[in-house]
CSV table of C-alpha atoms in Angstrom, one decimal:
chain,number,residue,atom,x,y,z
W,270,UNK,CA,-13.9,15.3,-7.3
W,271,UNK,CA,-14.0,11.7,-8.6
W,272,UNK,CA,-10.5,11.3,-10.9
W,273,UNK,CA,-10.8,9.6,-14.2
W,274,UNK,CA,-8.8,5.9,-13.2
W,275,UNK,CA,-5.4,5.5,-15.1
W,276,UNK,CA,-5.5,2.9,-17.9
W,277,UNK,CA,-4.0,-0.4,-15.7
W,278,UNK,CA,-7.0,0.5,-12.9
W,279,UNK,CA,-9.6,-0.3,-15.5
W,280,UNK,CA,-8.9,-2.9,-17.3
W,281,UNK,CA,-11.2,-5.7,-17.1
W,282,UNK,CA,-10.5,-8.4,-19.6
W,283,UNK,CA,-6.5,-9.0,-19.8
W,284,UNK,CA,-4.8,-11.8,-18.3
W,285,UNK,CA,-1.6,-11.6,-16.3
W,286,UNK,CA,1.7,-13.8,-15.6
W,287,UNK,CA,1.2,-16.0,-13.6
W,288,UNK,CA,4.0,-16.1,-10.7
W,289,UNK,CA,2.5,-17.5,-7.6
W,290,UNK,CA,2.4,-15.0,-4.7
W,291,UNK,CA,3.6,-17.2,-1.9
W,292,UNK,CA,4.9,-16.1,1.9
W,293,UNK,CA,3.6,-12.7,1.8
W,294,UNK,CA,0.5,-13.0,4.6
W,295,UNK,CA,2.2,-16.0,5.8
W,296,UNK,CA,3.4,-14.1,8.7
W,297,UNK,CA,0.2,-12.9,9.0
W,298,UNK,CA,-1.6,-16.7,9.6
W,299,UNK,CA,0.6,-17.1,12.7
W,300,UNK,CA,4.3,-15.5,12.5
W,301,UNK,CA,4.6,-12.8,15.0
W,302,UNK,CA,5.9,-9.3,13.0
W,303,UNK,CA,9.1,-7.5,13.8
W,304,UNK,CA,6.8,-4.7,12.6
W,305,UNK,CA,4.7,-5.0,15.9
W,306,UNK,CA,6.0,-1.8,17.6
W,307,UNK,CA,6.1,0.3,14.3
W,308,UNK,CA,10.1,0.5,14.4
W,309,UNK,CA,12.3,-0.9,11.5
W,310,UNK,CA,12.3,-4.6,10.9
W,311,UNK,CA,15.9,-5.7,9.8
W,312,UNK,CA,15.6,-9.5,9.5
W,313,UNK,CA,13.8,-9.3,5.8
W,314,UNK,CA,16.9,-9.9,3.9
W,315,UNK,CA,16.2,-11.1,-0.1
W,316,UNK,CA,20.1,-12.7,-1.0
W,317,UNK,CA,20.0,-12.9,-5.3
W,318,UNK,CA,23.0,-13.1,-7.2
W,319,UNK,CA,25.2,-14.5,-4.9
W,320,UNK,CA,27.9,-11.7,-6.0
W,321,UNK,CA,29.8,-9.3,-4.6
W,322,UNK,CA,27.7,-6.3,-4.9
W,323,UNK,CA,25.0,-5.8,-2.5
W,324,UNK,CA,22.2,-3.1,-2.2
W,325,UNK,CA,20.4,-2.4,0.5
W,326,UNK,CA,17.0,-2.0,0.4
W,327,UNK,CA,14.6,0.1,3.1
W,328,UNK,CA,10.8,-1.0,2.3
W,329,UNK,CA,7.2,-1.0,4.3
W,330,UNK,CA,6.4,-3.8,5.4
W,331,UNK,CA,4.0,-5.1,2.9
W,332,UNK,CA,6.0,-5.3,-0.3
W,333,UNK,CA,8.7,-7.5,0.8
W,334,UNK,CA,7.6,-10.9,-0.9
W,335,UNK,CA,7.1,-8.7,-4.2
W,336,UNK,CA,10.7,-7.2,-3.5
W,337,UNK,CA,12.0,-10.4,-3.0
W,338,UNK,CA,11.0,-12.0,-6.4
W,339,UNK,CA,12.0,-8.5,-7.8
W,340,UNK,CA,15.6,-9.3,-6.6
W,341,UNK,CA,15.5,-13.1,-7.8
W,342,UNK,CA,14.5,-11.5,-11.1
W,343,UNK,CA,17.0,-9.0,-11.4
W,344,UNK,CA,19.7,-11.4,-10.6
W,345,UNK,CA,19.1,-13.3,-13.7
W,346,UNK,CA,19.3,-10.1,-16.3
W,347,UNK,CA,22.5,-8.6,-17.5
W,348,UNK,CA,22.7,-6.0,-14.8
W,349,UNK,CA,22.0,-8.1,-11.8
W,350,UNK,CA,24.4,-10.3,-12.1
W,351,UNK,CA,26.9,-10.9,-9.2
W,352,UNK,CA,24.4,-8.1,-7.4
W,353,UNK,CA,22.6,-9.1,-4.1
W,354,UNK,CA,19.4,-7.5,-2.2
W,355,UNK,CA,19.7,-6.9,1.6
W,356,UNK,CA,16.5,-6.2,2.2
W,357,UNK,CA,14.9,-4.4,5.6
W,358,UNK,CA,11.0,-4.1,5.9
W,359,UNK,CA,9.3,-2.2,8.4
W,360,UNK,CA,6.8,0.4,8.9
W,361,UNK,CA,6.7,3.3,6.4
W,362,UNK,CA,7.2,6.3,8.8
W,363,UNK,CA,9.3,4.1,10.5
W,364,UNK,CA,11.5,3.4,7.9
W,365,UNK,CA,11.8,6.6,6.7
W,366,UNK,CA,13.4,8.1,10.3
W,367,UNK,CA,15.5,5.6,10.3
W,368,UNK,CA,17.1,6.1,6.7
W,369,UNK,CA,17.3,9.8,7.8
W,370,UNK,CA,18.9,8.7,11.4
W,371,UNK,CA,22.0,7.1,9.5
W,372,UNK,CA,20.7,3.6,8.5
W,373,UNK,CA,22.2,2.4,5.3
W,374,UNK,CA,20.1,2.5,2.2
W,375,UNK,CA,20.8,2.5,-1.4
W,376,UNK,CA,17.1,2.0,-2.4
W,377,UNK,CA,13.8,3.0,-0.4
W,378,UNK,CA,10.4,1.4,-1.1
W,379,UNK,CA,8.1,3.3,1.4
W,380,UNK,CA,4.2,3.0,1.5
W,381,UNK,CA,3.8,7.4,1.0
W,382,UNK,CA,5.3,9.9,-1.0
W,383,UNK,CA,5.7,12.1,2.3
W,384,UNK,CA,7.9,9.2,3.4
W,385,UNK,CA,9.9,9.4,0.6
W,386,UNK,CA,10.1,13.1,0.8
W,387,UNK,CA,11.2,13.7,4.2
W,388,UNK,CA,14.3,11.7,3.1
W,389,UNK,CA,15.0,13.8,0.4
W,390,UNK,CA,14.6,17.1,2.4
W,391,UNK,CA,17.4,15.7,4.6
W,392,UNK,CA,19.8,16.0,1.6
W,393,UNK,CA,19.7,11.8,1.2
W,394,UNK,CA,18.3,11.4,-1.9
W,395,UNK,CA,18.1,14.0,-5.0
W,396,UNK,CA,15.7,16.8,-5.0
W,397,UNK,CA,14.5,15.5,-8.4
W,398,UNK,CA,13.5,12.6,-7.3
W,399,UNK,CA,9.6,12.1,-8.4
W,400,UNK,CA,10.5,13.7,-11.8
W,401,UNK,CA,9.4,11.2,-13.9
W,402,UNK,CA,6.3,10.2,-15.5
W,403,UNK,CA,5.0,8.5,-12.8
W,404,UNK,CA,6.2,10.9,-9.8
W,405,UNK,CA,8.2,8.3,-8.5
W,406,UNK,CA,5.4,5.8,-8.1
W,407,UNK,CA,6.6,2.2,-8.7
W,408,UNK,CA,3.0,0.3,-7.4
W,409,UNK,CA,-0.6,1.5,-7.1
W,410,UNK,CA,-3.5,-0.3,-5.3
W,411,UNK,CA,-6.6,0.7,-4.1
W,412,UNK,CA,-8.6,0.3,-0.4
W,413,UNK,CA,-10.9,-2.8,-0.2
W,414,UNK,CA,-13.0,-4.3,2.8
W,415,UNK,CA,-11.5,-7.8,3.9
W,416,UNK,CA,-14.3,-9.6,5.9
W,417,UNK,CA,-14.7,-13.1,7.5
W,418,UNK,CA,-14.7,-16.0,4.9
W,419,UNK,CA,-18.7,-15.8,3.5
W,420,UNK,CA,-19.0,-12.3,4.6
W,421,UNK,CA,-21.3,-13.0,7.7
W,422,UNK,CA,-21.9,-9.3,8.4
W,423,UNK,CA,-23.0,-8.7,4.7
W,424,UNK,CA,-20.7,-6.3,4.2
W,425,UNK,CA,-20.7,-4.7,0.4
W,426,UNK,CA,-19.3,-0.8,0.7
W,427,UNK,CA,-18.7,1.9,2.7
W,428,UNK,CA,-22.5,2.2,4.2
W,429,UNK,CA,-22.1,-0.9,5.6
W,430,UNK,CA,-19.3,0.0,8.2
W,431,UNK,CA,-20.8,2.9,10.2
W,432,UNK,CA,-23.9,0.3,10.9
W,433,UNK,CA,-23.8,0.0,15.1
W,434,UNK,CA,-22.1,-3.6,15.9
W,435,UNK,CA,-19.7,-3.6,12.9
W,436,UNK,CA,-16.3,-4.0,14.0
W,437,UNK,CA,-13.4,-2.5,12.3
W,438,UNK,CA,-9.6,-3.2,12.5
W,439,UNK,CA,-7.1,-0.5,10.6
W,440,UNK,CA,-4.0,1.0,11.1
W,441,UNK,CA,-2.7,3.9,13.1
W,442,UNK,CA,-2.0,6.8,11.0
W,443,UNK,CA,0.4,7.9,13.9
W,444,UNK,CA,2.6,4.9,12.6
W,445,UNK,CA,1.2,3.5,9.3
W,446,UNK,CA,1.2,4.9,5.9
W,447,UNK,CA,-1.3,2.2,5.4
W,448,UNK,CA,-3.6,3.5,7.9
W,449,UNK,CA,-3.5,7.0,5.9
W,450,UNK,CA,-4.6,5.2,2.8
W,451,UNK,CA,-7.8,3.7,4.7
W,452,UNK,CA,-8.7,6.7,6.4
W,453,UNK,CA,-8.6,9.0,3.3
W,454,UNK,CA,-10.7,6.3,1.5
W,455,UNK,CA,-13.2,6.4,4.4
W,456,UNK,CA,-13.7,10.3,4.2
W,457,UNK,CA,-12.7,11.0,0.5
W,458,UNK,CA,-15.9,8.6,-0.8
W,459,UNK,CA,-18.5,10.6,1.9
W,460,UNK,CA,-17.6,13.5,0.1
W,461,UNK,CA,-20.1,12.5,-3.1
W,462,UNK,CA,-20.1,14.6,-5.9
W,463,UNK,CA,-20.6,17.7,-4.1
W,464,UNK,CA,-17.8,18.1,-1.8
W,465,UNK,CA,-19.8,17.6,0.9
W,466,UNK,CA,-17.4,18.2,3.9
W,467,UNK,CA,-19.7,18.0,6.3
W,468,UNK,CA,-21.2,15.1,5.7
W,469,UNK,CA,-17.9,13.3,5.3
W,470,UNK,CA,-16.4,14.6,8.7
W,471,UNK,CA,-20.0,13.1,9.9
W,472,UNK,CA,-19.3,9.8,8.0
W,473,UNK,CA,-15.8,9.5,9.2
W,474,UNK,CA,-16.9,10.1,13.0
W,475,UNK,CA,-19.0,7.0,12.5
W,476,UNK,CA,-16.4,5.1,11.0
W,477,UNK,CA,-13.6,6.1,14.0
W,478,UNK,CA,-16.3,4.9,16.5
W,479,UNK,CA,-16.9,1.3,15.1
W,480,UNK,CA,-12.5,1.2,15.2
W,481,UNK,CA,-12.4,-1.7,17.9
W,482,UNK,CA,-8.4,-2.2,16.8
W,483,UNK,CA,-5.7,0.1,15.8
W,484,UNK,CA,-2.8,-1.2,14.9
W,485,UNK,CA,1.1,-0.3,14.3
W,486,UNK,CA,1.0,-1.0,10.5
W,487,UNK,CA,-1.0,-2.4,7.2
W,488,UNK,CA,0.4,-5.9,8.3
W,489,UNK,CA,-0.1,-5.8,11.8
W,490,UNK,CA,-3.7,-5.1,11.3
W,491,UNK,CA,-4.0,-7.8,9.3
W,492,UNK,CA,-2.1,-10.5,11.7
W,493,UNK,CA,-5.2,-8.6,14.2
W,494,UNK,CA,-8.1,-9.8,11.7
W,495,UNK,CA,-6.7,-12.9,11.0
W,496,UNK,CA,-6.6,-13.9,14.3
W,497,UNK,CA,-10.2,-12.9,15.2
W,498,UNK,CA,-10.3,-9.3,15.9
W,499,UNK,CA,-13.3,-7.5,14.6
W,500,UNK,CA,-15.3,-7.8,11.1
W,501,UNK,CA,-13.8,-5.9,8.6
W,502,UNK,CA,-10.1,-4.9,7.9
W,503,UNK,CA,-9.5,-2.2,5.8
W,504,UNK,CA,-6.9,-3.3,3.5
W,505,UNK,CA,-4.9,-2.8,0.4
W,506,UNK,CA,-6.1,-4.7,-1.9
W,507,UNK,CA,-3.1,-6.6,-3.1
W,508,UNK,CA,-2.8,-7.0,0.9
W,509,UNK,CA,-5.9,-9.2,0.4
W,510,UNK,CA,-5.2,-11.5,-2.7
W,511,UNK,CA,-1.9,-12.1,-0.9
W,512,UNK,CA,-3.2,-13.4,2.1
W,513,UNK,CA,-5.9,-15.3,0.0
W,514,UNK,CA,-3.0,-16.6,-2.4
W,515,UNK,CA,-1.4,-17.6,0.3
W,516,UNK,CA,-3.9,-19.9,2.2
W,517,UNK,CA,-5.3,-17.3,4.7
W,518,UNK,CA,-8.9,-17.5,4.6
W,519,UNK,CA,-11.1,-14.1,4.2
W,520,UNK,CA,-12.8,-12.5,1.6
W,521,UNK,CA,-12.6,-9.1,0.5
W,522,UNK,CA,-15.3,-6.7,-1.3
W,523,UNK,CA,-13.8,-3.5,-3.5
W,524,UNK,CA,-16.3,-1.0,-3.3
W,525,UNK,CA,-17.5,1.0,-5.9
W,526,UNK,CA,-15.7,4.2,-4.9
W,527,UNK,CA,-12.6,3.5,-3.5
W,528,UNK,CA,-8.7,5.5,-2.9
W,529,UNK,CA,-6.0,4.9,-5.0
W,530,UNK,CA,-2.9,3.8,-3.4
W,531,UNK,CA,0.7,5.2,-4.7
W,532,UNK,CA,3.6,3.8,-3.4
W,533,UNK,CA,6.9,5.3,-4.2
W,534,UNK,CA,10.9,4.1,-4.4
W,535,UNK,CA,14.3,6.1,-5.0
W,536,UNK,CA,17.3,5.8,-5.0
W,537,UNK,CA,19.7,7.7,-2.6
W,538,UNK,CA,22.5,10.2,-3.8
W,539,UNK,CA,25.0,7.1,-2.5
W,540,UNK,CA,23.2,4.6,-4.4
W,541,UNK,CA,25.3,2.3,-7.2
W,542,UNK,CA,24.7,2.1,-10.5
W,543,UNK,CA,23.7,-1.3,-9.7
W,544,UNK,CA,20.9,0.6,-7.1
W,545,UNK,CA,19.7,2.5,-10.1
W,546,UNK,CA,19.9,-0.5,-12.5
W,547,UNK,CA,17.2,-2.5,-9.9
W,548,UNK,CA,14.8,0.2,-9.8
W,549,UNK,CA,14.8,0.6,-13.4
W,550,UNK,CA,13.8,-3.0,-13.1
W,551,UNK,CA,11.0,-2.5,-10.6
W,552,UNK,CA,9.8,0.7,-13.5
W,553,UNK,CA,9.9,-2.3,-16.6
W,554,UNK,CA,7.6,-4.4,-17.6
W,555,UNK,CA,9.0,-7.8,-16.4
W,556,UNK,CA,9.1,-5.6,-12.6
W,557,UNK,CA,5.7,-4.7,-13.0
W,558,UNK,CA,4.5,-7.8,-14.0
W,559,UNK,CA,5.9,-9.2,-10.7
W,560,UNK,CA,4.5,-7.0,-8.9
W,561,UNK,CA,1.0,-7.6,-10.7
W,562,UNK,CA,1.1,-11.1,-10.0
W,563,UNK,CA,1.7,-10.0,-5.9
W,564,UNK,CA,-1.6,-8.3,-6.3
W,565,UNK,CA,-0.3,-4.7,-7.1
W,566,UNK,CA,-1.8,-2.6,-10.0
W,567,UNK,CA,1.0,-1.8,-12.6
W,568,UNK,CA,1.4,2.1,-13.0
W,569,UNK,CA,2.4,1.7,-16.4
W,570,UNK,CA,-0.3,0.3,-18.5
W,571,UNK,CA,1.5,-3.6,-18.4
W,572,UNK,CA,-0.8,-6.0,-19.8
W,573,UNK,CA,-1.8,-8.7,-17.9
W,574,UNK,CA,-0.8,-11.9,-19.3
W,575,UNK,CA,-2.7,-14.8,-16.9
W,576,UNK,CA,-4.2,-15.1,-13.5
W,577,UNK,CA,-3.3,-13.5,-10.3
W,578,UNK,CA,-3.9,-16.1,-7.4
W,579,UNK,CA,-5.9,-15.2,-4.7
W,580,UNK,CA,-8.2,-12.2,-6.4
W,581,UNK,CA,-11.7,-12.6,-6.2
W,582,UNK,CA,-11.6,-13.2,-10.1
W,583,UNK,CA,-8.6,-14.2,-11.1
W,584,UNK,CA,-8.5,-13.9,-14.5
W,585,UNK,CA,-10.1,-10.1,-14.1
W,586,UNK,CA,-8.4,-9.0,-10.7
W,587,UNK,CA,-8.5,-5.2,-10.7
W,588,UNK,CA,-12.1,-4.5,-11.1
W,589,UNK,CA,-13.0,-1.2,-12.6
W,590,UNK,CA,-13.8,0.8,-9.7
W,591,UNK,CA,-14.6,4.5,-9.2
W,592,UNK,CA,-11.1,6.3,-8.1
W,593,UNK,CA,-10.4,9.0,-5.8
W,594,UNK,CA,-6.5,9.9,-5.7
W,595,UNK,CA,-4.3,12.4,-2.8
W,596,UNK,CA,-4.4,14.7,-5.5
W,597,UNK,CA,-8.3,15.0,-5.9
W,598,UNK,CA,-7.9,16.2,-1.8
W,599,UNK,CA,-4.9,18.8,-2.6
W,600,UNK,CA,-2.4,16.9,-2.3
W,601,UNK,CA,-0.3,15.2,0.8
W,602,UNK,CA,0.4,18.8,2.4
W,603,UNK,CA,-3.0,19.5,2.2
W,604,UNK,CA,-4.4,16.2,3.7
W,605,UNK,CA,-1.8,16.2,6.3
W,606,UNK,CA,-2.5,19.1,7.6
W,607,UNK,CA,-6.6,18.7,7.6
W,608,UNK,CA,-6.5,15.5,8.4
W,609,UNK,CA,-3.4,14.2,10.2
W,610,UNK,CA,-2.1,16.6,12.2
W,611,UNK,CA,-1.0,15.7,15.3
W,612,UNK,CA,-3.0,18.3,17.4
W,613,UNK,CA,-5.5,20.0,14.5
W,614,UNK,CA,-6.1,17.1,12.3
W,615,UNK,CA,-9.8,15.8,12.0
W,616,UNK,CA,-8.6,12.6,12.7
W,617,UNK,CA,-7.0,14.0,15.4
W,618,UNK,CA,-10.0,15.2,17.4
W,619,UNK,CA,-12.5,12.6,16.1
W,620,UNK,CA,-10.3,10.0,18.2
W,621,UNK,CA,-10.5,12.2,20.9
């Protein structure tokens, strides 16, 4: 049941590059979000290059400040030259309809494969899409616990949330892919190494009742926490060196069996070359190390080269956890279905 991590998950004594994660949970300390109803932000617009070629970007709401440096970067390499990044950041589902309603989009950052998907089943973006040797996974993190700055409730893993007076803040699955993530990492690590279905249907009950905030998306539930609502926030981790890096004050506890994280990005089948040429920078190694530095786990084995600001230990930020992945569950079709369906999903009735 419990995957093997990938190499970059693990690894506990390299250093990465230092690039200072700035305005990314800045919003979150008092900014109101144009994510709040769960519909498509359009203000989150990343000018690089100053040119006359522009891509436009449809992300989730939580990698913008990563997708913004990303842009800055590309501009200064050979094939970002003269190229700008409109960006648009929003919810994942969200974003998603909207690309398939008509909105322009050359290059989609979404927070769930499904997200992705659904695109391409409209015809938008090529069948092929996830063919490559990451599936079309440009970022990975995993599900921590963010508390209140010295952890007054003493909270230290999953056991810890179901206890009666624990407050939790998350968000909605019905908007959020974010709120997947948290809700599969809930159930996934009651399953033990028996499968024990049961007893994780029992768990997750628990965990649903102790919910005293859901919220549109992964940033919107932070905005919720930060501004005094309940005791934990189930969080992506690089959600919570972000805010840390960036002066919001909360700690955060990654527990010893957590959910991997996967976000995807493609390209459409209208997409430049210059399009193409960014995500190929997201895939390299200078793109990954950006997006190490905002707290995200590189799927490609980079190397970290110095500290990332804001982690609980800096100079080791991705502890070496035990990982559960979509794929040990059977994959999205699979967890949708059990878990997320509108009217027979577990989470479903559990909510009631």
């Amino acid at each position: 049941m419990k995957s093997t991590p990938r190499g970059p998950l693990t690894r506990t004594s390299s250093r990465i590059a230092a690039v200072l994660v700035a305005a990314s949970l800045l919003a979150v300390a008092g900014c109101s979000s144009s994510d709040d109803d769960g519909e498509t932000s359009a203000d989150g617009t990343q000018g690089a290059g100053g040119g006359d070629t522009s891509i436009d970007l449809v992300g989730f709401a939580v990698i913008q400040s990563a997708y913004d440096d990303l842009a800055d970067a590309f501009a200064a390499t050979d094939e970002g030259k003269g190229v700008t990044v409109a960006g648009s950041f929003g919810a994942s589902g969200a974003q998603s309809r909207a690309v398939i309603a008509g909105q322009d989009a050359d290059l989609v950052a979404l927070s769930l494969t499904p997200d992705v998907q659904n695109i391409a089943d409209e015809g938008l973006i090529a069948p092929d899409w996830a063919s490559d040797e990451h599936q079309g996974i440009v970022s990975d993190s995993v599900v921590v616990l963010a508390v209140r700055p010295g952890n007054p409730k003493n909270i230290q893993g999953w056991d810890d949330l179901i206890q009666p007076g624990v407050g939790i803040v998350t968000a909605d699955p019905g908007t959020s892919g974010s709120a997947k993530w948290n809700l599969l990492g809930a159930y996934s690590q009651a399953l033990g190494d028996s499968n024990d279905t049961a007893a994780a249907e029992a768990y997750l009950g628990k965990f649903i009742d102790n919910v005293v905030s859901w919220n549109d998306s992964g940033r919107t539930a932070t905005d919720a926490f930060v501004k005094g609502t309940g005791d934990v926030l189930i969080s992506y981790e690089n959600e919570a060196i972000a805010a840390r890096a960036s002066g919001v004050e909360l700690d955060y506890v990654v527990p010893d069996t957590t959910f991997l994280i996967e976000n995807p990005a493609a390209v459409t089948t209208t997409a430049s070359q210059a399009a193409k040429d960014f995500l190929d920078y997201v895939r390299s190694d200078a793109g990954q190390e950006i997006l190490i530095a905002h707290g995200f786990r590189s799927v490609s084995g980079v190397t970290p080269s110095a500290d990332v600001e804001g982690a609980n230990d800096p100079a080791n930020p991705f502890p070496d956890v035990t990982i559960i992945t979509v794929e040990d569950l059977g994959g999205w079709s699979t967890v949708n279905d059990e878990l997320f369906d509108k009217e027979n999903g577990l989470v479903t009735q559990l909510r009631g």
